[in-house]
CSV table of C-alpha atoms and ligand atoms in Angstrom, one decimal:
chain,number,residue,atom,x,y,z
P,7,UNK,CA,91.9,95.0,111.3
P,8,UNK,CA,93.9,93.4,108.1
P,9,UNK,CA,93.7,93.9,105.0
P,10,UNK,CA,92.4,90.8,102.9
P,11,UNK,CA,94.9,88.8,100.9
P,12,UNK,CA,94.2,85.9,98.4
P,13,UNK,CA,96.8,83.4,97.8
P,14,UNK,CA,96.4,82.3,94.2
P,15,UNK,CA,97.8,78.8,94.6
P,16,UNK,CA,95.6,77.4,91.3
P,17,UNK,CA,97.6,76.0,88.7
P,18,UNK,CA,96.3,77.6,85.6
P,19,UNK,CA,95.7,80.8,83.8
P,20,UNK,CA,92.0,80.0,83.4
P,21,UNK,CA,91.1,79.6,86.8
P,22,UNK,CA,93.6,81.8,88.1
P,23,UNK,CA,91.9,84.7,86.3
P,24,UNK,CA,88.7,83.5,87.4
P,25,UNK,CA,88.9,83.1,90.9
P,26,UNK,CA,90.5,85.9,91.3
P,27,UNK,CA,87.9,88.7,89.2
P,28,UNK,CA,84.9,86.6,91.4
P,29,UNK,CA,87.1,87.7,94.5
P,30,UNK,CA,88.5,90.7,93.5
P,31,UNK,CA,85.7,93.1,95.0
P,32,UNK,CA,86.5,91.8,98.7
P,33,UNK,CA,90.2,91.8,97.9
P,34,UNK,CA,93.1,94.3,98.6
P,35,UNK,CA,96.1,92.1,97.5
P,36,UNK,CA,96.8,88.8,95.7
P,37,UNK,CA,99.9,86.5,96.7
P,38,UNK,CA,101.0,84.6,93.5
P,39,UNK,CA,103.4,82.2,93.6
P,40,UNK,CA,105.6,79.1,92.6
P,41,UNK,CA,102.6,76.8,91.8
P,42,UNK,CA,101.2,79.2,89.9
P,43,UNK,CA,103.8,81.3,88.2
P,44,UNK,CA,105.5,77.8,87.3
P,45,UNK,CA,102.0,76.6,85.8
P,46,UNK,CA,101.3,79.8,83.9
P,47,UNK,CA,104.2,81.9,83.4
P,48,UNK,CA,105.3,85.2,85.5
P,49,UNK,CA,103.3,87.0,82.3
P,50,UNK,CA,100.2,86.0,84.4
P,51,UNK,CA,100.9,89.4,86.4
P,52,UNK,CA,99.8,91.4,83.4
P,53,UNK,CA,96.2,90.2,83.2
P,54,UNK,CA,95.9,89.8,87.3
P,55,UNK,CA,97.2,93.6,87.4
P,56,UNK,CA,93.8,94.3,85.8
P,57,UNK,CA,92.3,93.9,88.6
P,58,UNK,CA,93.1,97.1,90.1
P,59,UNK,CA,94.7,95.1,93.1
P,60,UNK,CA,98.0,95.0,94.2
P,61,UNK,CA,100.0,92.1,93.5
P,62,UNK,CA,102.7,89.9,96.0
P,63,UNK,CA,105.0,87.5,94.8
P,64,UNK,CA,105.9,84.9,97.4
P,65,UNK,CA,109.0,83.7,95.6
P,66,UNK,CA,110.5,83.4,99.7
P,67,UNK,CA,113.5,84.5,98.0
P,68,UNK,CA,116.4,83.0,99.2
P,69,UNK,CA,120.2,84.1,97.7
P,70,UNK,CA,123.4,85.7,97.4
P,71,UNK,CA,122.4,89.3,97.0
P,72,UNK,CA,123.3,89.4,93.6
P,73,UNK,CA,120.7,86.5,92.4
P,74,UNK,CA,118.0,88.1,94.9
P,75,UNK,CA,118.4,91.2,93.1
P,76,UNK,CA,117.9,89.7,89.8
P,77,UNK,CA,114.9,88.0,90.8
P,78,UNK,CA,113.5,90.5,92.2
P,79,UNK,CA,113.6,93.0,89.4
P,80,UNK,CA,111.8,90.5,87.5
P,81,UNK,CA,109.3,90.1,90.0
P,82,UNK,CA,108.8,94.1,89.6
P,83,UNK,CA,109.5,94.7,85.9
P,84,UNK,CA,106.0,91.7,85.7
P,85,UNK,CA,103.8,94.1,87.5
P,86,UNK,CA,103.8,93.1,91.2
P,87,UNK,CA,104.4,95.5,93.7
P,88,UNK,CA,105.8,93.4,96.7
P,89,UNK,CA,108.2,90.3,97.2
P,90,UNK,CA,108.9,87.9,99.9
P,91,UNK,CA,111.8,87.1,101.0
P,92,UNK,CA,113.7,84.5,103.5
P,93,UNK,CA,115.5,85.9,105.8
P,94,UNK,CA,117.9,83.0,107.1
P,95,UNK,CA,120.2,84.0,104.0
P,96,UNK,CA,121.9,87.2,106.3
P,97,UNK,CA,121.0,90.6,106.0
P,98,UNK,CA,122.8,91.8,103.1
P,99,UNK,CA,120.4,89.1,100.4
P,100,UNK,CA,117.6,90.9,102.4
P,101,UNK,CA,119.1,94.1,101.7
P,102,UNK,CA,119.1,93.2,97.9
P,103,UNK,CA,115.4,92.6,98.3
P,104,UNK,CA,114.7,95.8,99.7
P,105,UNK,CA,116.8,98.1,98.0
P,106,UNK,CA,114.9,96.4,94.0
P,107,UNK,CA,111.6,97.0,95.7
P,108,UNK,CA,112.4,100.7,97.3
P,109,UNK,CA,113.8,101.2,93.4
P,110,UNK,CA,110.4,100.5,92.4
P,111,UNK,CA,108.5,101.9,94.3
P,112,UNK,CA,107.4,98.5,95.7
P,113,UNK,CA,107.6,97.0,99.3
P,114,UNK,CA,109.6,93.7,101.2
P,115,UNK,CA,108.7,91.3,103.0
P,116,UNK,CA,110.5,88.6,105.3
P,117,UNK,CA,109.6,85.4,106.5
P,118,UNK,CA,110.0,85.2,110.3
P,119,UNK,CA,108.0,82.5,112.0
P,120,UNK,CA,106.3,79.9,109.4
P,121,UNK,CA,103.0,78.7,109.9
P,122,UNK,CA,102.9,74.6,109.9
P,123,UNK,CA,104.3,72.4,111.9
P,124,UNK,CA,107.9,71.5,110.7
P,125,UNK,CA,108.7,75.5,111.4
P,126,UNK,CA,108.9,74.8,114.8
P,127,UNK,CA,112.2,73.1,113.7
P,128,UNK,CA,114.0,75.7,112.7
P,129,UNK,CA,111.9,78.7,112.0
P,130,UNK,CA,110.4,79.9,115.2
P,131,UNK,CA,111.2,81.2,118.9
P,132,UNK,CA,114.7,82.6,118.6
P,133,UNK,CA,115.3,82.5,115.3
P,134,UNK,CA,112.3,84.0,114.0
P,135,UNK,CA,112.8,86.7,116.5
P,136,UNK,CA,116.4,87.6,114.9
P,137,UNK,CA,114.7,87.3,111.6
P,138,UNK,CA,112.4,90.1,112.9
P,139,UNK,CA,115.4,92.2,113.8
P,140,UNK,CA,117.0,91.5,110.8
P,141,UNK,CA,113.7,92.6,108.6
P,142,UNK,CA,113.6,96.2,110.9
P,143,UNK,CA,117.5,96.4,110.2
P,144,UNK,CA,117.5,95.9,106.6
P,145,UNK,CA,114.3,98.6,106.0
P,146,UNK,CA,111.7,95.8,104.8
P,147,UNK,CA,108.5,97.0,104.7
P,148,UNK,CA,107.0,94.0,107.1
P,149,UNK,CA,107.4,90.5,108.3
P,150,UNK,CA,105.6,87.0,107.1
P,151,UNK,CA,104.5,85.4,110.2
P,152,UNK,CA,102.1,82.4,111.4
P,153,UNK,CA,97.7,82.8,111.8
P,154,UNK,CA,98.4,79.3,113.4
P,155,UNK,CA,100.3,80.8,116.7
P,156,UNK,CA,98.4,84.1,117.6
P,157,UNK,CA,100.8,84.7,120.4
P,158,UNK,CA,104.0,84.1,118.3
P,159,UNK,CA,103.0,87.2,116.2
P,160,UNK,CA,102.1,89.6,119.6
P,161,UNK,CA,105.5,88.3,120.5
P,162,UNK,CA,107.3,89.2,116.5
P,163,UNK,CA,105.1,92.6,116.9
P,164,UNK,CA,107.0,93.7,119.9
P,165,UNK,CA,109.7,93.8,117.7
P,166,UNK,CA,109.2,95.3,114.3
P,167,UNK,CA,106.8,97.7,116.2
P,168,UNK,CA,104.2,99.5,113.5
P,169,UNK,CA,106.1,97.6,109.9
P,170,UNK,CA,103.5,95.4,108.8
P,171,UNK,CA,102.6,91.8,109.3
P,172,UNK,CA,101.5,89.9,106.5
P,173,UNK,CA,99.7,86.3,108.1
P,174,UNK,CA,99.2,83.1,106.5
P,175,UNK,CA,97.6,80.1,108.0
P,176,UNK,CA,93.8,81.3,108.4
P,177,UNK,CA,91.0,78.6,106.7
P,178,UNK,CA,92.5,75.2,105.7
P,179,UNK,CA,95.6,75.5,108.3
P,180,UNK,CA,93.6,76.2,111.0
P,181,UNK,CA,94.1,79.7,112.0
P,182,UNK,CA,91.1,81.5,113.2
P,183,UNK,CA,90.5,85.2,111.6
P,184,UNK,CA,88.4,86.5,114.8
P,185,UNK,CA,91.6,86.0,116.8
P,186,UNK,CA,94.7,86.8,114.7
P,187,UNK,CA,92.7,89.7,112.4
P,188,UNK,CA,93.3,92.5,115.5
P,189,UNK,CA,96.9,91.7,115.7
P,190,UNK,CA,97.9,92.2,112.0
P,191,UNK,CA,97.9,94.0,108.9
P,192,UNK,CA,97.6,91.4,106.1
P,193,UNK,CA,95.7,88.3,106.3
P,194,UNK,CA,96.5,86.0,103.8
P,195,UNK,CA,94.0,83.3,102.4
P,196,UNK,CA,94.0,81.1,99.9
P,197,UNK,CA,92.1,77.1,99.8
P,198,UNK,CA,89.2,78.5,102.1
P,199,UNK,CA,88.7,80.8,99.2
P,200,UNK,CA,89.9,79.5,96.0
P,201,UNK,CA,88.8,75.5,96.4
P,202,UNK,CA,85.0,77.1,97.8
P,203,UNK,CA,82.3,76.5,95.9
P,204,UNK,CA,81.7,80.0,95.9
P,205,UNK,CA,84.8,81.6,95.7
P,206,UNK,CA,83.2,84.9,95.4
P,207,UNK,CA,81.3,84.7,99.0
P,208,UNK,CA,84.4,83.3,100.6
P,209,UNK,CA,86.1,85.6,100.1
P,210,UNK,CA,83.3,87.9,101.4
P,211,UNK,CA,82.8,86.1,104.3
P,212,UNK,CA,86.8,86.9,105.3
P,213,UNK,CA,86.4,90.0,103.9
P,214,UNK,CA,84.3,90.7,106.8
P,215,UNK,CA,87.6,90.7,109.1
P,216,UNK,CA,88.9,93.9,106.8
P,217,UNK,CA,89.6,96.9,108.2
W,6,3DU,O1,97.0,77.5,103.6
W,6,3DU,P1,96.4,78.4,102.5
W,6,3DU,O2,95.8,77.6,101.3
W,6,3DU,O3,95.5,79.4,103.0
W,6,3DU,O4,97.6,79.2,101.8
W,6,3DU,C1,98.6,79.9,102.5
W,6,3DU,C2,99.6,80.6,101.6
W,6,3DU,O5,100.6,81.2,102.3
W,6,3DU,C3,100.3,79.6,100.7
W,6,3DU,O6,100.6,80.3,99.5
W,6,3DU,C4,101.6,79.3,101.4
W,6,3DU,O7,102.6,79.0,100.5
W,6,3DU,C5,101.9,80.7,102.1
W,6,3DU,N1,102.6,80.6,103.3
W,6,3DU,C6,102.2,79.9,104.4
W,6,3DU,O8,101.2,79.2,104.3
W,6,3DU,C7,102.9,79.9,105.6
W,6,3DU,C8,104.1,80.6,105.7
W,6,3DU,O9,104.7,80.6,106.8
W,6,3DU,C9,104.5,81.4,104.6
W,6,3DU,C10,103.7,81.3,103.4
C-alpha cells in the first residue's frame, strides 16, 4: 500500500505552511509545484523542509539536458529531494534529471501516462509505455502515472517492474484510493485535502490507504 503524498497546489506561503503542518502527521511526502513555487518563491522549500517530510517538486521538467540540469540543481540546492520530469523530451534530458538528483542523493521521476482526459491524446497507450522504458533506461527512480485508469498503471507496472509509481488523480479527479492504493507506491492528493474543511482529517482519512 502507498505512501501518502500531498500536492500543495495553494497559492500562498500562509496557507501553504498551514495546510501542510495540519497534514503533516498523516503525510510522507509533499508535491510542490508551479502554482505554488510561482506564488511564493522556490525559498518556500526551507520552511516546508521543517516538517520532517520529504519534499517533490513537480516542475514536469521538460528540456535540452543542459537547462534540465540547471533546473534541477535548483530544485535540490532548495531542499527537495525529488523532481519530475517529462519524458517526451528523449532520453538523454531524462538522463540530466537523473544524474542532478543521483548527485544529490535525491530521486527522478517521469511522467508516463497523465491522468485527465486530454492525455489520452498524446500521453497514453503506446507512448506512455515507451515513456516507461525510457524512465527504466535512463535509471529514474519511478514513473508518474494516472489513479484515473487503474488498469493503465498494472499495464505501466509490467514494465518498470519494482521502480516506484507515484499516482495522481485520487479525490477531485475521480480516482478511487481502495482500488489504485494496492497497485502503487505513492498516491498523490491534493484538493480532497487541501480545499477540506478539515484538512487535517482528510488527510487522515487517505492516510488510511498508507502502507
Ligand atoms: O487533482 P488534485 O488536486 O488531487 O492534484 C493532483 C496533482 O497532481 C496536481 O498537482 C497535478 O498537477 C498533478 N498531476 C496530475 O494531476 C496528473 C498528472 O498526470 C501529473 C500530475
Amino acid at each position: 500500500m502507498p505512501d501518502l503524498i500531498l500536492a500543495l497546489d495553494v497559492l500562498s506561503r500562509e496557507e501553504a505552511l498551514s495546510v501542510a503542518e495540519a497534514a503533516a502527521p498523516h503525510l510522507d511526502a509533499i508535491k510542490i509545484g508551479y502554482p505554488l513555487v510561482l506564488a511564493a518563491g522556490l525559498d518556500i522549500a526551507g520552511p516546508l523542509s521543517e516538517f520532517g517530510i520529504p519534499l517533490i517538486a513537480d516542475f514536469k521538467v521538460a528540456d535540452i539536458p543542459n537547462t534540465n540540469r540547471l533546473i534541477a540543481e535548483q530544485v535540490f540546492a532548495a531542499g527537495c529531494s525529488g523532481i519530475i520530469c517529462q519524458g517526451f523530451c528523449g532520453s538523454d534530458s531524462v538522463a540530466a534529471c537523473v544524474e542532478a538528483a543521483d548527485d544529490a542523493g535525491g530521486e527522478c521521476y517521469v511522467v508516463t501516462e497523465m491522468s485527465h482526459p486530454g492525455a489520452l491524446e498524446f500521453l497514453s497507450g503506446k507512448n506512455a509505455e515507451l515513456l516507461a522504458q525510457l524512465a527504466v533506461d535512463a535509471g529514474a527512480h519511478g514513473i508518474i502515472a494516472p489513479a484515473t485508469r487503474p488498469e493503465r498503471v498494472q499495464a505501466l507496472r509490467t514494465i518498470i517492474g519494482d521502480k516506484k509509481i507515484l499516482s495522481p488523480g485520487v479525490g477531485a479527479q475521480g480516482g478511487d484510493p481502495a482500488v489504485i492504493a494496492p497497485l502503487i507506491d505513492g498516491m498523490i492528493v491534493g484538493r480532497a485535502i487541501y480545499t477540506a474543511e478539515d484538512p487535517a482529517e482528510a488527510a487522515r482519512a487517505y492516510a488510511a490507504f498508507r502502507r
